[in-house]
Amino acid sequence: MPAIAIAPRFAHSLLVQAEPVRLLFLDVDGVLTDGGLYYGPEGEQLKRFHTLDGHGIKLLAQAGIEVAVITGRDSAALRLRLQALGVRHAVYGTEHKLPAAEQLLHSLGLGWAQAAAMGDDWPDLPVLSRCALACAPPGAHEEAKALAHHITQAPGGQGAVRELCDLLLMAGGHYGALLQQAMGKPA
């Protein structure tokens, strides 16, 4: 089986900035999804999630990095997806994300210097502005992109979260071992 070379895709300074991260805050609409709101005939919300993002979240868990979702909406589809991914920390239906983030940090015994976030609009700005590493997808509102230390190449709902997960895994020194494990080789 041929070896896979891991190409450093991120600037060294960004990897250094991301190294202490132990908690990732994520928004949903525009970050884990494409930002579109889909409604079925009975009025239920439908969400489209990308498998790359989901696998990235699972890899973070294997590396000991917590994921927390803080979102202004709530839906059965979202709850099912987060449960399937093993996301243990979620706050639904809040436009005031800062108090929720501060409470999660406190409960986990972490500080802002150990947190990263990805958001795309004004409700995300208070969290983005405090995290050690702030990220935004390319379709984010200009103010979110202005606060971002990294703007992903992949759009929201199409691998943006996976790109951030890869960054965190590389920064923490977990990427290579997890890749080897996925290939069935000893780490």
CSV table of C-alpha atoms in Angstrom, one decimal:
chain,number,residue,atom,x,y,z
A,1,MET,CA,0.0,0.0,0.0
A,2,PRO,CA,1.6,3.3,-1.0
A,3,ALA,CA,2.3,6.0,1.6
A,4,ILE,CA,0.4,9.2,1.6
A,5,ALA,CA,2.4,12.3,2.0
A,6,ILE,CA,0.8,14.9,4.3
A,7,ALA,CA,1.2,18.3,2.6
A,8,PRO,CA,1.1,21.2,5.1
A,9,ARG,CA,-1.9,23.1,3.8
A,10,PHE,CA,-1.8,25.8,6.4
A,11,ALA,CA,0.6,28.5,7.3
A,12,HIS,CA,3.0,27.7,10.1
A,13,SER,CA,1.7,30.8,12.1
A,14,LEU,CA,-1.9,29.5,11.8
A,15,LEU,CA,-0.9,26.1,13.0
A,16,VAL,CA,0.9,27.6,16.0
A,17,GLN,CA,-2.2,29.7,16.8
A,18,ALA,CA,-4.4,26.7,16.6
A,19,GLU,CA,-2.3,24.4,18.7
A,20,PRO,CA,-3.8,25.1,22.2
A,21,VAL,CA,-7.4,24.7,20.9
A,22,ARG,CA,-9.4,22.1,22.9
A,23,LEU,CA,-12.9,23.3,22.1
A,24,LEU,CA,-14.5,24.2,18.8
A,25,PHE,CA,-17.7,26.3,18.7
A,26,LEU,CA,-19.8,25.9,15.5
A,27,ASP,CA,-22.7,27.7,14.1
A,28,VAL,CA,-25.1,25.7,11.9
A,29,ASP,CA,-26.8,27.6,9.1
A,30,GLY,CA,-24.1,28.7,6.7
A,31,VAL,CA,-21.4,26.7,8.4
A,32,LEU,CA,-22.6,23.1,8.8
A,33,THR,CA,-25.2,23.7,6.1
A,34,ASP,CA,-25.2,25.8,2.9
A,35,GLY,CA,-27.3,28.4,4.7
A,36,GLY,CA,-30.5,27.7,2.8
A,37,LEU,CA,-33.7,27.1,4.8
A,38,TYR,CA,-35.7,24.2,3.4
A,39,TYR,CA,-39.2,23.4,4.5
A,40,GLY,CA,-41.2,20.2,3.7
A,41,PRO,CA,-44.9,20.1,2.9
A,42,GLU,CA,-45.8,19.8,6.6
A,43,GLY,CA,-43.6,22.8,7.5
A,44,GLU,CA,-40.8,20.7,8.9
A,45,GLN,CA,-37.3,22.1,8.5
A,46,LEU,CA,-35.0,20.0,6.3
A,47,LYS,CA,-31.2,20.4,6.5
A,48,ARG,CA,-28.4,19.2,4.2
A,49,PHE,CA,-25.2,18.2,5.9
A,50,HIS,CA,-21.9,17.2,4.3
A,51,THR,CA,-20.3,13.9,5.2
A,52,LEU,CA,-16.8,15.4,5.1
A,53,ASP,CA,-17.8,17.8,7.9
A,54,GLY,CA,-19.3,15.0,10.0
A,55,HIS,CA,-16.2,12.9,9.7
A,56,GLY,CA,-14.0,15.8,10.7
A,57,ILE,CA,-16.1,16.3,13.8
A,58,LYS,CA,-15.7,12.6,14.7
A,59,LEU,CA,-11.9,12.9,14.2
A,60,LEU,CA,-11.8,15.8,16.6
A,61,ALA,CA,-13.5,13.6,19.2
A,62,GLN,CA,-10.8,10.9,18.7
A,63,ALA,CA,-8.2,13.6,19.2
A,64,GLY,CA,-9.8,14.8,22.5
A,65,ILE,CA,-11.1,18.1,21.0
A,66,GLU,CA,-14.6,18.9,22.1
A,67,VAL,CA,-17.2,20.3,19.7
A,68,ALA,CA,-20.0,22.6,20.7
A,69,VAL,CA,-22.8,23.8,18.5
A,70,ILE,CA,-24.5,27.1,19.3
A,71,THR,CA,-27.3,28.0,17.0
A,72,GLY,CA,-30.2,30.4,16.6
A,73,ARG,CA,-32.5,27.7,15.3
A,74,ASP,CA,-33.7,24.3,16.4
A,75,SER,CA,-34.9,21.4,14.3
A,76,ALA,CA,-35.4,17.6,14.6
A,77,ALA,CA,-33.0,17.2,11.7
A,78,LEU,CA,-30.2,19.1,13.4
A,79,ARG,CA,-30.7,17.2,16.7
A,80,LEU,CA,-30.6,13.9,14.9
A,81,ARG,CA,-27.4,14.8,13.0
A,82,LEU,CA,-25.6,16.0,16.1
A,83,GLN,CA,-26.6,12.9,18.0
A,84,ALA,CA,-25.3,10.7,15.1
A,85,LEU,CA,-22.0,12.6,15.3
A,86,GLY,CA,-21.7,12.3,19.0
A,87,VAL,CA,-21.7,16.0,19.7
A,88,ARG,CA,-22.4,16.3,23.4
A,89,HIS,CA,-22.6,20.1,23.7
A,90,ALA,CA,-25.3,22.0,21.9
A,91,VAL,CA,-27.4,25.1,22.6
A,92,TYR,CA,-30.4,25.5,20.3
A,93,GLY,CA,-32.6,28.5,19.6
A,94,THR,CA,-30.4,31.3,20.9
A,95,GLU,CA,-29.4,34.5,19.2
A,96,HIS,CA,-27.2,35.4,22.2
A,97,LYS,CA,-24.3,33.0,21.7
A,98,LEU,CA,-21.8,34.6,24.0
A,99,PRO,CA,-23.4,33.6,27.3
A,100,ALA,CA,-23.9,30.0,26.0
A,101,ALA,CA,-20.2,29.9,25.0
A,102,GLU,CA,-19.0,31.3,28.3
A,103,GLN,CA,-21.1,28.7,30.2
A,104,LEU,CA,-19.7,25.9,28.1
A,105,LEU,CA,-16.1,27.1,28.6
A,106,HIS,CA,-16.6,27.3,32.3
A,107,SER,CA,-18.2,23.9,32.6
A,108,LEU,CA,-15.3,22.3,30.7
A,109,GLY,CA,-12.7,24.2,32.7
A,110,LEU,CA,-11.4,26.0,29.6
A,111,GLY,CA,-10.7,29.6,28.6
A,112,TRP,CA,-11.0,31.5,25.4
A,113,ALA,CA,-7.3,30.9,24.6
A,114,GLN,CA,-8.3,27.2,24.2
A,115,ALA,CA,-11.3,27.8,21.9
A,116,ALA,CA,-11.8,28.1,18.2
A,117,ALA,CA,-15.0,29.1,16.4
A,118,MET,CA,-16.5,29.1,13.0
A,119,GLY,CA,-19.4,31.4,12.2
A,120,ASP,CA,-20.8,33.4,9.3
A,121,ASP,CA,-23.0,36.3,10.5
A,122,TRP,CA,-23.6,38.9,13.2
A,123,PRO,CA,-24.9,36.6,16.0
A,124,ASP,CA,-21.5,34.8,15.8
A,125,LEU,CA,-19.3,37.9,16.2
A,126,PRO,CA,-19.1,38.0,20.0
A,127,VAL,CA,-17.7,34.4,20.0
A,128,LEU,CA,-15.5,34.9,17.0
A,129,SER,CA,-13.9,38.0,18.5
A,130,ARG,CA,-12.9,36.2,21.7
A,131,CYS,CA,-11.6,32.9,20.5
A,132,ALA,CA,-7.9,32.1,20.0
A,133,LEU,CA,-8.8,31.0,16.4
A,134,ALA,CA,-11.7,32.5,14.5
A,135,CYS,CA,-12.8,31.0,11.2
A,136,ALA,CA,-15.4,31.8,8.6
A,137,PRO,CA,-16.5,30.2,5.4
A,138,PRO,CA,-16.1,32.2,2.2
A,139,GLY,CA,-19.8,33.0,2.0
A,140,ALA,CA,-19.9,34.6,5.4
A,141,HIS,CA,-21.0,38.1,6.0
A,142,GLU,CA,-18.1,40.7,5.7
A,143,GLU,CA,-17.9,41.4,9.5
A,144,ALA,CA,-17.4,37.7,10.2
A,145,LYS,CA,-14.7,37.4,7.6
A,146,ALA,CA,-13.0,40.5,9.0
A,147,LEU,CA,-12.7,38.8,12.4
A,148,ALA,CA,-11.5,35.5,11.0
A,149,HIS,CA,-7.9,34.4,11.3
A,150,HIS,CA,-8.7,31.9,8.6
A,151,ILE,CA,-11.3,31.9,5.8
A,152,THR,CA,-11.9,28.4,4.5
A,153,GLN,CA,-11.6,27.6,0.8
A,154,ALA,CA,-14.6,25.2,1.1
A,155,PRO,CA,-18.0,26.8,1.4
A,156,GLY,CA,-20.3,26.3,4.4
A,157,GLY,CA,-22.1,23.0,4.2
A,158,GLN,CA,-19.6,21.7,1.7
A,159,GLY,CA,-16.5,20.9,3.7
A,160,ALA,CA,-15.7,24.2,5.5
A,161,VAL,CA,-15.9,22.5,8.9
A,162,ARG,CA,-13.7,19.6,7.7
A,163,GLU,CA,-11.1,22.1,6.6
A,164,LEU,CA,-11.1,23.6,10.1
A,165,CYS,CA,-11.0,20.2,11.7
A,166,ASP,CA,-8.0,19.3,9.6
A,167,LEU,CA,-6.3,22.5,10.7
A,168,LEU,CA,-6.9,21.7,14.4
A,169,LEU,CA,-5.8,18.1,13.9
A,170,MET,CA,-2.6,19.1,12.2
A,171,ALA,CA,-1.9,21.8,14.8
A,172,GLY,CA,-2.4,19.4,17.7
A,173,GLY,CA,-0.2,16.7,16.1
A,174,HIS,CA,-3.0,14.2,15.6
A,175,TYR,CA,-3.5,14.3,11.8
A,176,GLY,CA,-0.8,11.8,10.8
A,177,ALA,CA,-1.7,9.2,13.4
A,178,LEU,CA,-5.4,9.4,12.6
A,179,LEU,CA,-4.6,9.1,8.9
A,180,GLN,CA,-2.4,6.0,9.5
A,181,GLN,CA,-5.1,4.5,11.6
A,182,ALA,CA,-7.7,5.1,8.8
A,183,MET,CA,-5.4,3.3,6.4
A,184,GLY,CA,-5.2,0.3,8.8
A,185,LYS,CA,-1.6,0.9,9.7
A,186,PRO,CA,-0.2,1.2,13.2
A,187,ALA,CA,0.2,4.9,14.3
